[in-house]
PDB file of C-alpha atoms in Angstrom:
ATOM      1  CA  UNK A   1     -30.853  25.028 -12.927  1.00 44.00           C
ATOM      2  CA  UNK A   2     -30.364  25.718  -8.996  1.00 48.00           C
ATOM      3  CA  UNK A   3     -27.900  27.662  -7.303  1.00 36.00           C
ATOM      4  CA  UNK A   4     -25.785  24.279  -6.176  1.00 40.00           C
ATOM      5  CA  UNK A   5     -25.745  22.921  -9.761  1.00 39.00           C
ATOM      6  CA  UNK A   6     -24.506  26.315 -11.168  1.00 37.00           C
ATOM      7  CA  UNK A   7     -21.764  26.592  -8.283  1.00 36.00           C
ATOM      8  CA  UNK A   8     -20.846  22.931  -9.182  1.00 39.00           C
ATOM      9  CA  UNK A   9     -20.325  23.526 -12.979  1.00 44.00           C
ATOM     10  CA  UNK A  10     -18.493  26.635 -12.340  1.00 42.00           C
ATOM     11  CA  UNK A  11     -16.009  24.858 -10.198  1.00 40.00           C
ATOM     12  CA  UNK A  12     -15.588  22.130 -12.638  1.00 44.00           C
ATOM     13  CA  UNK A  13     -14.787  24.636 -15.233  1.00 48.00           C
ATOM     14  CA  UNK A  14     -12.198  26.430 -12.868  1.00 54.00           C
ATOM     15  CA  UNK A  15     -10.866  23.321 -11.393  1.00 77.00           C
ATOM     16  CA  UNK A  16     -11.382  20.555 -13.879  1.00 90.00           C
ATOM     17  CA  UNK A  17     -10.225  16.962 -12.924  1.00 94.00           C
ATOM     18  CA  UNK A  18      -6.679  16.279 -13.775  1.00 94.00           C
ATOM     19  CA  UNK A  19      -4.811  13.052 -14.474  1.00 96.00           C
ATOM     20  CA  UNK A  20      -2.819  11.713 -11.468  1.00 95.00           C
ATOM     21  CA  UNK A  21      -0.148  10.759 -13.542  1.00 95.00           C
ATOM     22  CA  UNK A  22       0.537  13.719 -15.655  1.00 94.00           C
ATOM     23  CA  UNK A  23      -1.775  16.435 -14.725  1.00 93.00           C
ATOM     24  CA  UNK A  24      -3.768  16.568 -18.023  1.00 95.00           C
ATOM     25  CA  UNK A  25      -7.327  17.448 -17.958  1.00 95.00           C
ATOM     26  CA  UNK A  26      -9.601  14.255 -17.864  1.00 94.00           C
ATOM     27  CA  UNK A  27     -13.232  13.561 -17.894  1.00 91.00           C
ATOM     28  CA  UNK A  28     -13.850  12.481 -14.133  1.00 91.00           C
ATOM     29  CA  UNK A  29     -12.175  12.594 -10.797  1.00 94.00           C
ATOM     30  CA  UNK A  30      -9.650   9.503 -10.059  1.00 94.00           C
ATOM     31  CA  UNK A  31      -9.353   8.839 -13.814  1.00 95.00           C
ATOM     32  CA  UNK A  32      -5.929   8.678 -15.916  1.00 97.00           C
ATOM     33  CA  UNK A  33      -5.561  10.144 -19.153  1.00 97.00           C
ATOM     34  CA  UNK A  34      -5.230   7.462 -22.132  1.00 97.00           C
ATOM     35  CA  UNK A  35      -1.242   7.637 -22.296  1.00 97.00           C
ATOM     36  CA  UNK A  36      -0.717   7.232 -18.446  1.00 97.00           C
ATOM     37  CA  UNK A  37      -3.553   4.445 -18.224  1.00 97.00           C
ATOM     38  CA  UNK A  38      -2.109   2.675 -21.005  1.00 97.00           C
ATOM     39  CA  UNK A  39       1.537   2.655 -19.482  1.00 97.00           C
ATOM     40  CA  UNK A  40       0.324   1.345 -16.148  1.00 97.00           C
ATOM     41  CA  UNK A  41       1.110  -2.293 -15.590  1.00 96.00           C
ATOM     42  CA  UNK A  42      -1.678  -3.933 -13.753  1.00 97.00           C
ATOM     43  CA  UNK A  43      -0.737  -6.933 -11.766  1.00 96.00           C
ATOM     44  CA  UNK A  44      -2.536 -10.298 -11.182  1.00 94.00           C
ATOM     45  CA  UNK A  45      -2.350 -13.995 -11.541  1.00 93.00           C
ATOM     46  CA  UNK A  46      -0.505 -15.853 -12.805  1.00 94.00           C
ATOM     47  CA  UNK A  47       1.777 -14.960  -9.583  1.00 93.00           C
ATOM     48  CA  UNK A  48       3.650 -16.977  -7.175  1.00 93.00           C
ATOM     49  CA  UNK A  49       1.326 -18.767  -4.847  1.00 91.00           C
ATOM     50  CA  UNK A  50       3.363 -17.708  -1.749  1.00 91.00           C
ATOM     51  CA  UNK A  51       4.243 -14.065  -2.223  1.00 91.00           C
ATOM     52  CA  UNK A  52       2.267 -12.787  -5.369  1.00 92.00           C
ATOM     53  CA  UNK A  53       5.283 -12.134  -7.171  1.00 91.00           C
ATOM     54  CA  UNK A  54       3.823 -12.108 -10.974  1.00 92.00           C
ATOM     55  CA  UNK A  55       5.134 -14.780 -13.390  1.00 92.00           C
ATOM     56  CA  UNK A  56       5.338 -14.087 -17.024  1.00 89.00           C
ATOM     57  CA  UNK A  57       3.684 -17.375 -17.741  1.00 90.00           C
ATOM     58  CA  UNK A  58       1.192 -19.573 -15.868  1.00 91.00           C
ATOM     59  CA  UNK A  59       3.413 -22.180 -13.947  1.00 91.00           C
ATOM     60  CA  UNK A  60       0.446 -23.932 -12.540  1.00 88.00           C
ATOM     61  CA  UNK A  61      -1.196 -24.029  -9.187  1.00 86.00           C
ATOM     62  CA  UNK A  62       0.977 -23.854  -6.172  1.00 88.00           C
ATOM     63  CA  UNK A  63       4.049 -22.723  -8.245  1.00 94.00           C
ATOM     64  CA  UNK A  64       6.528 -20.557  -6.149  1.00 92.00           C
ATOM     65  CA  UNK A  65       9.380 -18.216  -7.164  1.00 92.00           C
ATOM     66  CA  UNK A  66      12.801 -18.855  -6.318  1.00 91.00           C
ATOM     67  CA  UNK A  67      12.880 -16.451  -3.523  1.00 87.00           C
ATOM     68  CA  UNK A  68      10.047 -18.346  -1.697  1.00 90.00           C
ATOM     69  CA  UNK A  69      11.453 -21.624  -2.370  1.00 91.00           C
ATOM     70  CA  UNK A  70      14.588 -20.425  -0.601  1.00 88.00           C
ATOM     71  CA  UNK A  71      13.097 -18.192   2.215  1.00 85.00           C
ATOM     72  CA  UNK A  72       9.228 -17.701   2.308  1.00 88.00           C
ATOM     73  CA  UNK A  73       7.873 -14.712   3.806  1.00 90.00           C
ATOM     74  CA  UNK A  74       5.874 -14.476   6.879  1.00 91.00           C
ATOM     75  CA  UNK A  75       2.866 -12.838   4.976  1.00 94.00           C
ATOM     76  CA  UNK A  76       0.292 -14.759   2.702  1.00 94.00           C
ATOM     77  CA  UNK A  77       1.264 -12.860  -0.361  1.00 94.00           C
ATOM     78  CA  UNK A  78       1.944  -9.252  -1.275  1.00 95.00           C
ATOM     79  CA  UNK A  79      -0.616  -8.209  -3.740  1.00 96.00           C
ATOM     80  CA  UNK A  80      -0.556  -4.809  -5.708  1.00 97.00           C
ATOM     81  CA  UNK A  81      -2.878  -2.978  -8.239  1.00 98.00           C
ATOM     82  CA  UNK A  82       0.080  -1.971 -10.517  1.00 97.00           C
ATOM     83  CA  UNK A  83       4.011  -2.730 -10.980  1.00 97.00           C
ATOM     84  CA  UNK A  84       6.109   0.358  -9.901  1.00 96.00           C
ATOM     85  CA  UNK A  85       6.796   2.455 -12.775  1.00 96.00           C
ATOM     86  CA  UNK A  86       6.866   6.211 -13.709  1.00 97.00           C
ATOM     87  CA  UNK A  87       3.064   6.841 -13.361  1.00 97.00           C
ATOM     88  CA  UNK A  88       2.661   4.673 -10.370  1.00 97.00           C
ATOM     89  CA  UNK A  89       5.548   6.602  -8.590  1.00 97.00           C
ATOM     90  CA  UNK A  90       4.161   9.785  -9.406  1.00 97.00           C
ATOM     91  CA  UNK A  91       1.053   9.046  -7.830  1.00 97.00           C
ATOM     92  CA  UNK A  92       2.685   7.522  -4.715  1.00 97.00           C
ATOM     93  CA  UNK A  93       4.985  10.623  -4.403  1.00 95.00           C
ATOM     94  CA  UNK A  94       2.244  13.151  -5.051  1.00 95.00           C
ATOM     95  CA  UNK A  95       0.049  11.713  -2.280  1.00 96.00           C
ATOM     96  CA  UNK A  96       3.070  11.235   0.240  1.00 92.00           C
ATOM     97  CA  UNK A  97       4.788  14.460  -0.083  1.00 92.00           C
ATOM     98  CA  UNK A  98       2.627  16.563  -2.580  1.00 90.00           C
ATOM     99  CA  UNK A  99      -0.473  16.658  -0.380  1.00 87.00           C
ATOM    100  CA  UNK A 100      -2.714  15.034  -3.051  1.00 93.00           C
ATOM    101  CA  UNK A 101      -4.722  13.239  -0.448  1.00 95.00           C
ATOM    102  CA  UNK A 102      -7.528  12.551  -2.971  1.00 95.00           C
ATOM    103  CA  UNK A 103      -5.007  10.165  -4.555  1.00 96.00           C
ATOM    104  CA  UNK A 104      -5.471   7.661  -1.718  1.00 97.00           C
ATOM    105  CA  UNK A 105      -9.001   7.120  -3.154  1.00 97.00           C
ATOM    106  CA  UNK A 106      -7.647   6.991  -6.777  1.00 97.00           C
ATOM    107  CA  UNK A 107      -5.224   4.005  -5.527  1.00 98.00           C
ATOM    108  CA  UNK A 108      -7.777   2.272  -3.380  1.00 98.00           C
ATOM    109  CA  UNK A 109     -10.164   2.047  -6.318  1.00 97.00           C
ATOM    110  CA  UNK A 110      -7.648   0.059  -8.364  1.00 98.00           C
ATOM    111  CA  UNK A 111      -6.465  -2.047  -5.200  1.00 98.00           C
ATOM    112  CA  UNK A 112      -9.861  -3.237  -4.146  1.00 97.00           C
ATOM    113  CA  UNK A 113     -10.050  -6.074  -6.715  1.00 96.00           C
ATOM    114  CA  UNK A 114      -7.178  -7.779  -4.836  1.00 97.00           C
ATOM    115  CA  UNK A 115      -8.949  -7.704  -1.355  1.00 97.00           C
ATOM    116  CA  UNK A 116      -9.196 -11.388  -0.105  1.00 95.00           C
ATOM    117  CA  UNK A 117     -12.532 -12.676   0.179  1.00 94.00           C
ATOM    118  CA  UNK A 118     -12.173 -13.442   3.856  1.00 95.00           C
ATOM    119  CA  UNK A 119     -10.526 -10.302   5.026  1.00 96.00           C
ATOM    120  CA  UNK A 120     -11.536  -9.384   8.521  1.00 95.00           C
ATOM    121  CA  UNK A 121      -9.585  -6.198   9.139  1.00 96.00           C
ATOM    122  CA  UNK A 122      -7.271  -3.627   7.502  1.00 97.00           C
ATOM    123  CA  UNK A 123      -4.298  -2.272   9.080  1.00 97.00           C
ATOM    124  CA  UNK A 124      -2.170   0.360   7.579  1.00 97.00           C
ATOM    125  CA  UNK A 125       1.734   0.499   8.088  1.00 95.00           C
ATOM    126  CA  UNK A 126       2.184   2.935  10.783  1.00 93.00           C
ATOM    127  CA  UNK A 127       4.391   5.984  10.473  1.00 88.00           C
ATOM    128  CA  UNK A 128       6.564   6.884  13.594  1.00 83.00           C
ATOM    129  CA  UNK A 129       4.930   9.642  15.700  1.00 83.00           C
ATOM    130  CA  UNK A 130       7.508  12.240  14.728  1.00 78.00           C
ATOM    131  CA  UNK A 131       7.060  11.563  11.031  1.00 79.00           C
ATOM    132  CA  UNK A 132       3.462  11.606  11.518  1.00 80.00           C
ATOM    133  CA  UNK A 133       3.405  14.914  13.229  1.00 84.00           C
ATOM    134  CA  UNK A 134       5.744  16.411  10.446  1.00 83.00           C
ATOM    135  CA  UNK A 135       3.731  15.070   7.711  1.00 86.00           C
ATOM    136  CA  UNK A 136       0.295  15.405   8.985  1.00 89.00           C
ATOM    137  CA  UNK A 137      -1.025  12.195   7.663  1.00 93.00           C
ATOM    138  CA  UNK A 138      -0.081   8.655   7.158  1.00 95.00           C
ATOM    139  CA  UNK A 139      -0.897   7.691   3.251  1.00 96.00           C
ATOM    140  CA  UNK A 140      -1.136   3.971   4.145  1.00 96.00           C
ATOM    141  CA  UNK A 141      -3.975   5.018   6.534  1.00 97.00           C
ATOM    142  CA  UNK A 142      -5.787   7.268   3.831  1.00 97.00           C
ATOM    143  CA  UNK A 143      -5.719   4.306   1.379  1.00 98.00           C
ATOM    144  CA  UNK A 144      -7.026   1.867   4.124  1.00 98.00           C
ATOM    145  CA  UNK A 145      -9.741   4.331   5.056  1.00 97.00           C
ATOM    146  CA  UNK A 146     -10.888   4.610   1.387  1.00 97.00           C
ATOM    147  CA  UNK A 147     -10.917   0.911   0.822  1.00 98.00           C
ATOM    148  CA  UNK A 148     -12.993   0.638   4.127  1.00 97.00           C
ATOM    149  CA  UNK A 149     -15.490   2.910   2.818  1.00 96.00           C
ATOM    150  CA  UNK A 150     -15.956   1.128  -0.560  1.00 92.00           C
ATOM    151  CA  UNK A 151     -15.546  -2.533   0.633  1.00 96.00           C
ATOM    152  CA  UNK A 152     -17.203  -2.190   4.038  1.00 95.00           C
ATOM    153  CA  UNK A 153     -14.119  -4.116   5.439  1.00 96.00           C
ATOM    154  CA  UNK A 154     -13.210  -2.569   8.805  1.00 95.00           C
ATOM    155  CA  UNK A 155      -9.685  -0.814   9.284  1.00 96.00           C
ATOM    156  CA  UNK A 156      -8.025   0.162  12.123  1.00 95.00           C
ATOM    157  CA  UNK A 157      -5.224   2.904  11.842  1.00 95.00           C
ATOM    158  CA  UNK A 158      -4.129   2.440  15.721  1.00 94.00           C
ATOM    159  CA  UNK A 159      -3.760  -1.222  16.105  1.00 94.00           C
ATOM    160  CA  UNK A 160      -0.067  -1.377  14.870  1.00 94.00           C
ATOM    161  CA  UNK A 161       2.545   1.062  16.385  1.00 92.00           C
ATOM    162  CA  UNK A 162       6.135   1.830  15.214  1.00 87.00           C
ATOM    163  CA  UNK A 163       8.233   2.058  18.302  1.00 85.00           C
ATOM    164  CA  UNK A 164      11.048   3.839  16.823  1.00 74.00           C
ATOM    165  CA  UNK A 165      11.955   5.955  13.946  1.00 69.00           C
ATOM    166  CA  UNK A 166      13.473   3.806  11.442  1.00 68.00           C
ATOM    167  CA  UNK A 167      15.981   5.314   8.640  1.00 60.00           C
ATOM    168  CA  UNK A 168      14.795   5.761   5.091  1.00 65.00           C
ATOM    169  CA  UNK A 169      15.142   2.491   3.220  1.00 62.00           C
ATOM    170  CA  UNK A 170      15.987   3.787  -0.057  1.00 67.00           C
ATOM    171  CA  UNK A 171      19.543   2.841  -1.559  1.00 66.00           C
ATOM    172  CA  UNK A 172      19.754  -0.055   1.043  1.00 60.00           C
ATOM    173  CA  UNK A 173      19.984  -3.661  -0.105  1.00 66.00           C
ATOM    174  CA  UNK A 174      17.456  -6.404   1.339  1.00 65.00           C
ATOM    175  CA  UNK A 175      19.635  -7.304   4.230  1.00 67.00           C
ATOM    176  CA  UNK A 176      20.158  -3.926   5.515  1.00 64.00           C
ATOM    177  CA  UNK A 177      16.364  -2.955   5.082  1.00 66.00           C
ATOM    178  CA  UNK A 178      15.568  -6.084   7.455  1.00 67.00           C
ATOM    179  CA  UNK A 179      17.962  -4.979   9.820  1.00 66.00           C
ATOM    180  CA  UNK A 180      16.515  -1.233  10.015  1.00 64.00           C
ATOM    181  CA  UNK A 181      13.070  -2.402  10.670  1.00 70.00           C
ATOM    182  CA  UNK A 182      13.832  -5.322  12.921  1.00 74.00           C
ATOM    183  CA  UNK A 183      11.674  -5.131  15.876  1.00 72.00           C
ATOM    184  CA  UNK A 184      10.233  -1.857  15.035  1.00 78.00           C
ATOM    185  CA  UNK A 185       6.483  -2.590  15.233  1.00 88.00           C
ATOM    186  CA  UNK A 186       4.100  -3.871  17.946  1.00 92.00           C
ATOM    187  CA  UNK A 187       0.538  -4.237  18.391  1.00 93.00           C
ATOM    188  CA  UNK A 188      -1.364  -2.116  20.916  1.00 93.00           C
ATOM    189  CA  UNK A 189      -2.317  -4.446  23.672  1.00 92.00           C
ATOM    190  CA  UNK A 190      -5.696  -2.817  24.245  1.00 91.00           C
ATOM    191  CA  UNK A 191      -6.916  -3.332  20.491  1.00 90.00           C
ATOM    192  CA  UNK A 192      -5.681  -6.793  20.367  1.00 88.00           C
ATOM    193  CA  UNK A 193      -9.059  -8.363  20.819  1.00 84.00           C
ATOM    194  CA  UNK A 194     -10.104  -7.439  17.337  1.00 76.00           C
ATOM    195  CA  UNK A 195      -6.916  -9.052  16.078  1.00 86.00           C
ATOM    196  CA  UNK A 196      -6.935 -12.560  17.223  1.00 83.00           C
ATOM    197  CA  UNK A 197      -7.606 -15.415  14.773  1.00 88.00           C
ATOM    198  CA  UNK A 198      -8.424 -12.719  12.009  1.00 95.00           C
ATOM    199  CA  UNK A 199      -7.151 -12.510   8.573  1.00 97.00           C
ATOM    200  CA  UNK A 200      -5.478  -9.204   8.386  1.00 97.00           C
ATOM    201  CA  UNK A 201      -4.926  -7.071   5.289  1.00 98.00           C
ATOM    202  CA  UNK A 202      -1.831  -4.827   5.884  1.00 98.00           C
ATOM    203  CA  UNK A 203      -2.210  -1.844   3.631  1.00 98.00           C
ATOM    204  CA  UNK A 204       0.732   0.497   2.210  1.00 97.00           C
ATOM    205  CA  UNK A 205       1.560   2.538  -0.726  1.00 96.00           C
ATOM    206  CA  UNK A 206       4.531   0.730  -2.175  1.00 95.00           C
ATOM    207  CA  UNK A 207       6.038  -2.744  -1.745  1.00 94.00           C
ATOM    208  CA  UNK A 208       9.798  -3.012  -2.438  1.00 88.00           C
ATOM    209  CA  UNK A 209      11.745  -5.525  -0.958  1.00 84.00           C
ATOM    210  CA  UNK A 210       9.197  -6.614   1.846  1.00 87.00           C
ATOM    211  CA  UNK A 211      11.370  -5.887   4.870  1.00 87.00           C
ATOM    212  CA  UNK A 212       8.803  -3.418   6.389  1.00 90.00           C
ATOM    213  CA  UNK A 213       5.797  -5.620   5.463  1.00 92.00           C
ATOM    214  CA  UNK A 214       7.646  -8.705   6.978  1.00 91.00           C
ATOM    215  CA  UNK A 215       8.238  -6.810  10.324  1.00 91.00           C
ATOM    216  CA  UNK A 216       4.828  -5.807  10.435  1.00 93.00           C
ATOM    217  CA  UNK A 217       3.545  -9.231   9.889  1.00 95.00           C
ATOM    218  CA  UNK A 218       5.657 -10.802  12.513  1.00 94.00           C
ATOM    219  CA  UNK A 219       4.045  -8.191  14.958  1.00 94.00           C
ATOM    220  CA  UNK A 220       0.583  -9.091  13.908  1.00 96.00           C
ATOM    221  CA  UNK A 221       0.873 -12.893  13.813  1.00 95.00           C
ATOM    222  CA  UNK A 222       2.704 -12.461  17.342  1.00 93.00           C
ATOM    223  CA  UNK A 223      -0.399 -10.360  18.234  1.00 93.00           C
ATOM    224  CA  UNK A 224      -2.942 -13.368  17.381  1.00 94.00           C
ATOM    225  CA  UNK A 225      -3.628 -12.748  13.794  1.00 96.00           C
ATOM    226  CA  UNK A 226      -4.496 -15.857  11.865  1.00 95.00           C
ATOM    227  CA  UNK A 227      -2.722 -14.635   8.771  1.00 95.00           C
ATOM    228  CA  UNK A 228      -1.549 -11.405   7.085  1.00 97.00           C
ATOM    229  CA  UNK A 229      -1.878 -10.424   3.450  1.00 97.00           C
ATOM    230  CA  UNK A 230      -0.063  -7.437   2.378  1.00 97.00           C
ATOM    231  CA  UNK A 231      -1.870  -5.253  -0.302  1.00 98.00           C
ATOM    232  CA  UNK A 232      -0.419  -2.066  -1.728  1.00 98.00           C
ATOM    233  CA  UNK A 233      -0.661   0.584  -4.610  1.00 98.00           C
ATOM    234  CA  UNK A 234       2.464  -0.454  -6.437  1.00 97.00           C
ATOM    235  CA  UNK A 235       4.798  -3.455  -6.040  1.00 96.00           C
ATOM    236  CA  UNK A 236       8.601  -3.289  -7.380  1.00 93.00           C
ATOM    237  CA  UNK A 237       8.848  -6.243  -9.748  1.00 88.00           C
ATOM    238  CA  UNK A 238      12.246  -7.624  -9.860  1.00 71.00           C
ATOM    239  CA  UNK A 239      15.511  -6.844  -7.884  1.00 57.00           C
ATOM    240  CA  UNK A 240      15.694  -3.014  -7.825  1.00 47.00           C
ATOM    241  CA  UNK A 241      14.827  -1.530  -4.450  1.00 45.00           C
ATOM    242  CA  UNK A 242      15.659   2.216  -5.029  1.00 40.00           C
TER     243      UNK A 242
END
């Protein structure tokens, strides 16, 4: 056995892979323990033909949820790997605030199945520069980069900019959230050529009320995108936006 292999085995014993949800030792990187895996609510069809809100039963092709019948979003659907719950929340928080940057790859592996077949470019939801400098990274950009490595679809973390620092949306209602992010995003004019007539996939960690995604979509469509599909790690299912 070579020195590299010995060092690898020693490191694996000293720092074994751990479940992103609870920290229990698991068999490999980016794997969940049985309990955490079983508690994840994986999303997919049947869902609303407009926003991809999951349906409890199949309502047939073209069926829409009540919210989309009343006020359809600008985007072409908000797809998510899992429903927002305790384990999904833990991964998102450990990635965002705990510095567990490898969890971006964990999320991306489970999001990849929902990438649209005709996707042309992935664009992460941007952070304001002050927040980016303070945190040191944009978790949505890390997820987009991980998806790009496995899918071969290009990503551009600099195409979309947040023009002002918006307040934290937690605790706000849907209307307040829309007001908070109104006109907060713009497309970089120097990078617009890669956007025109392209199916953009907007990447984020968590989708709640859709206010941020809608504001980003407005900017991307104004910049020339053909359509925008949202793809995230977890989606709040129902009416709770906390």
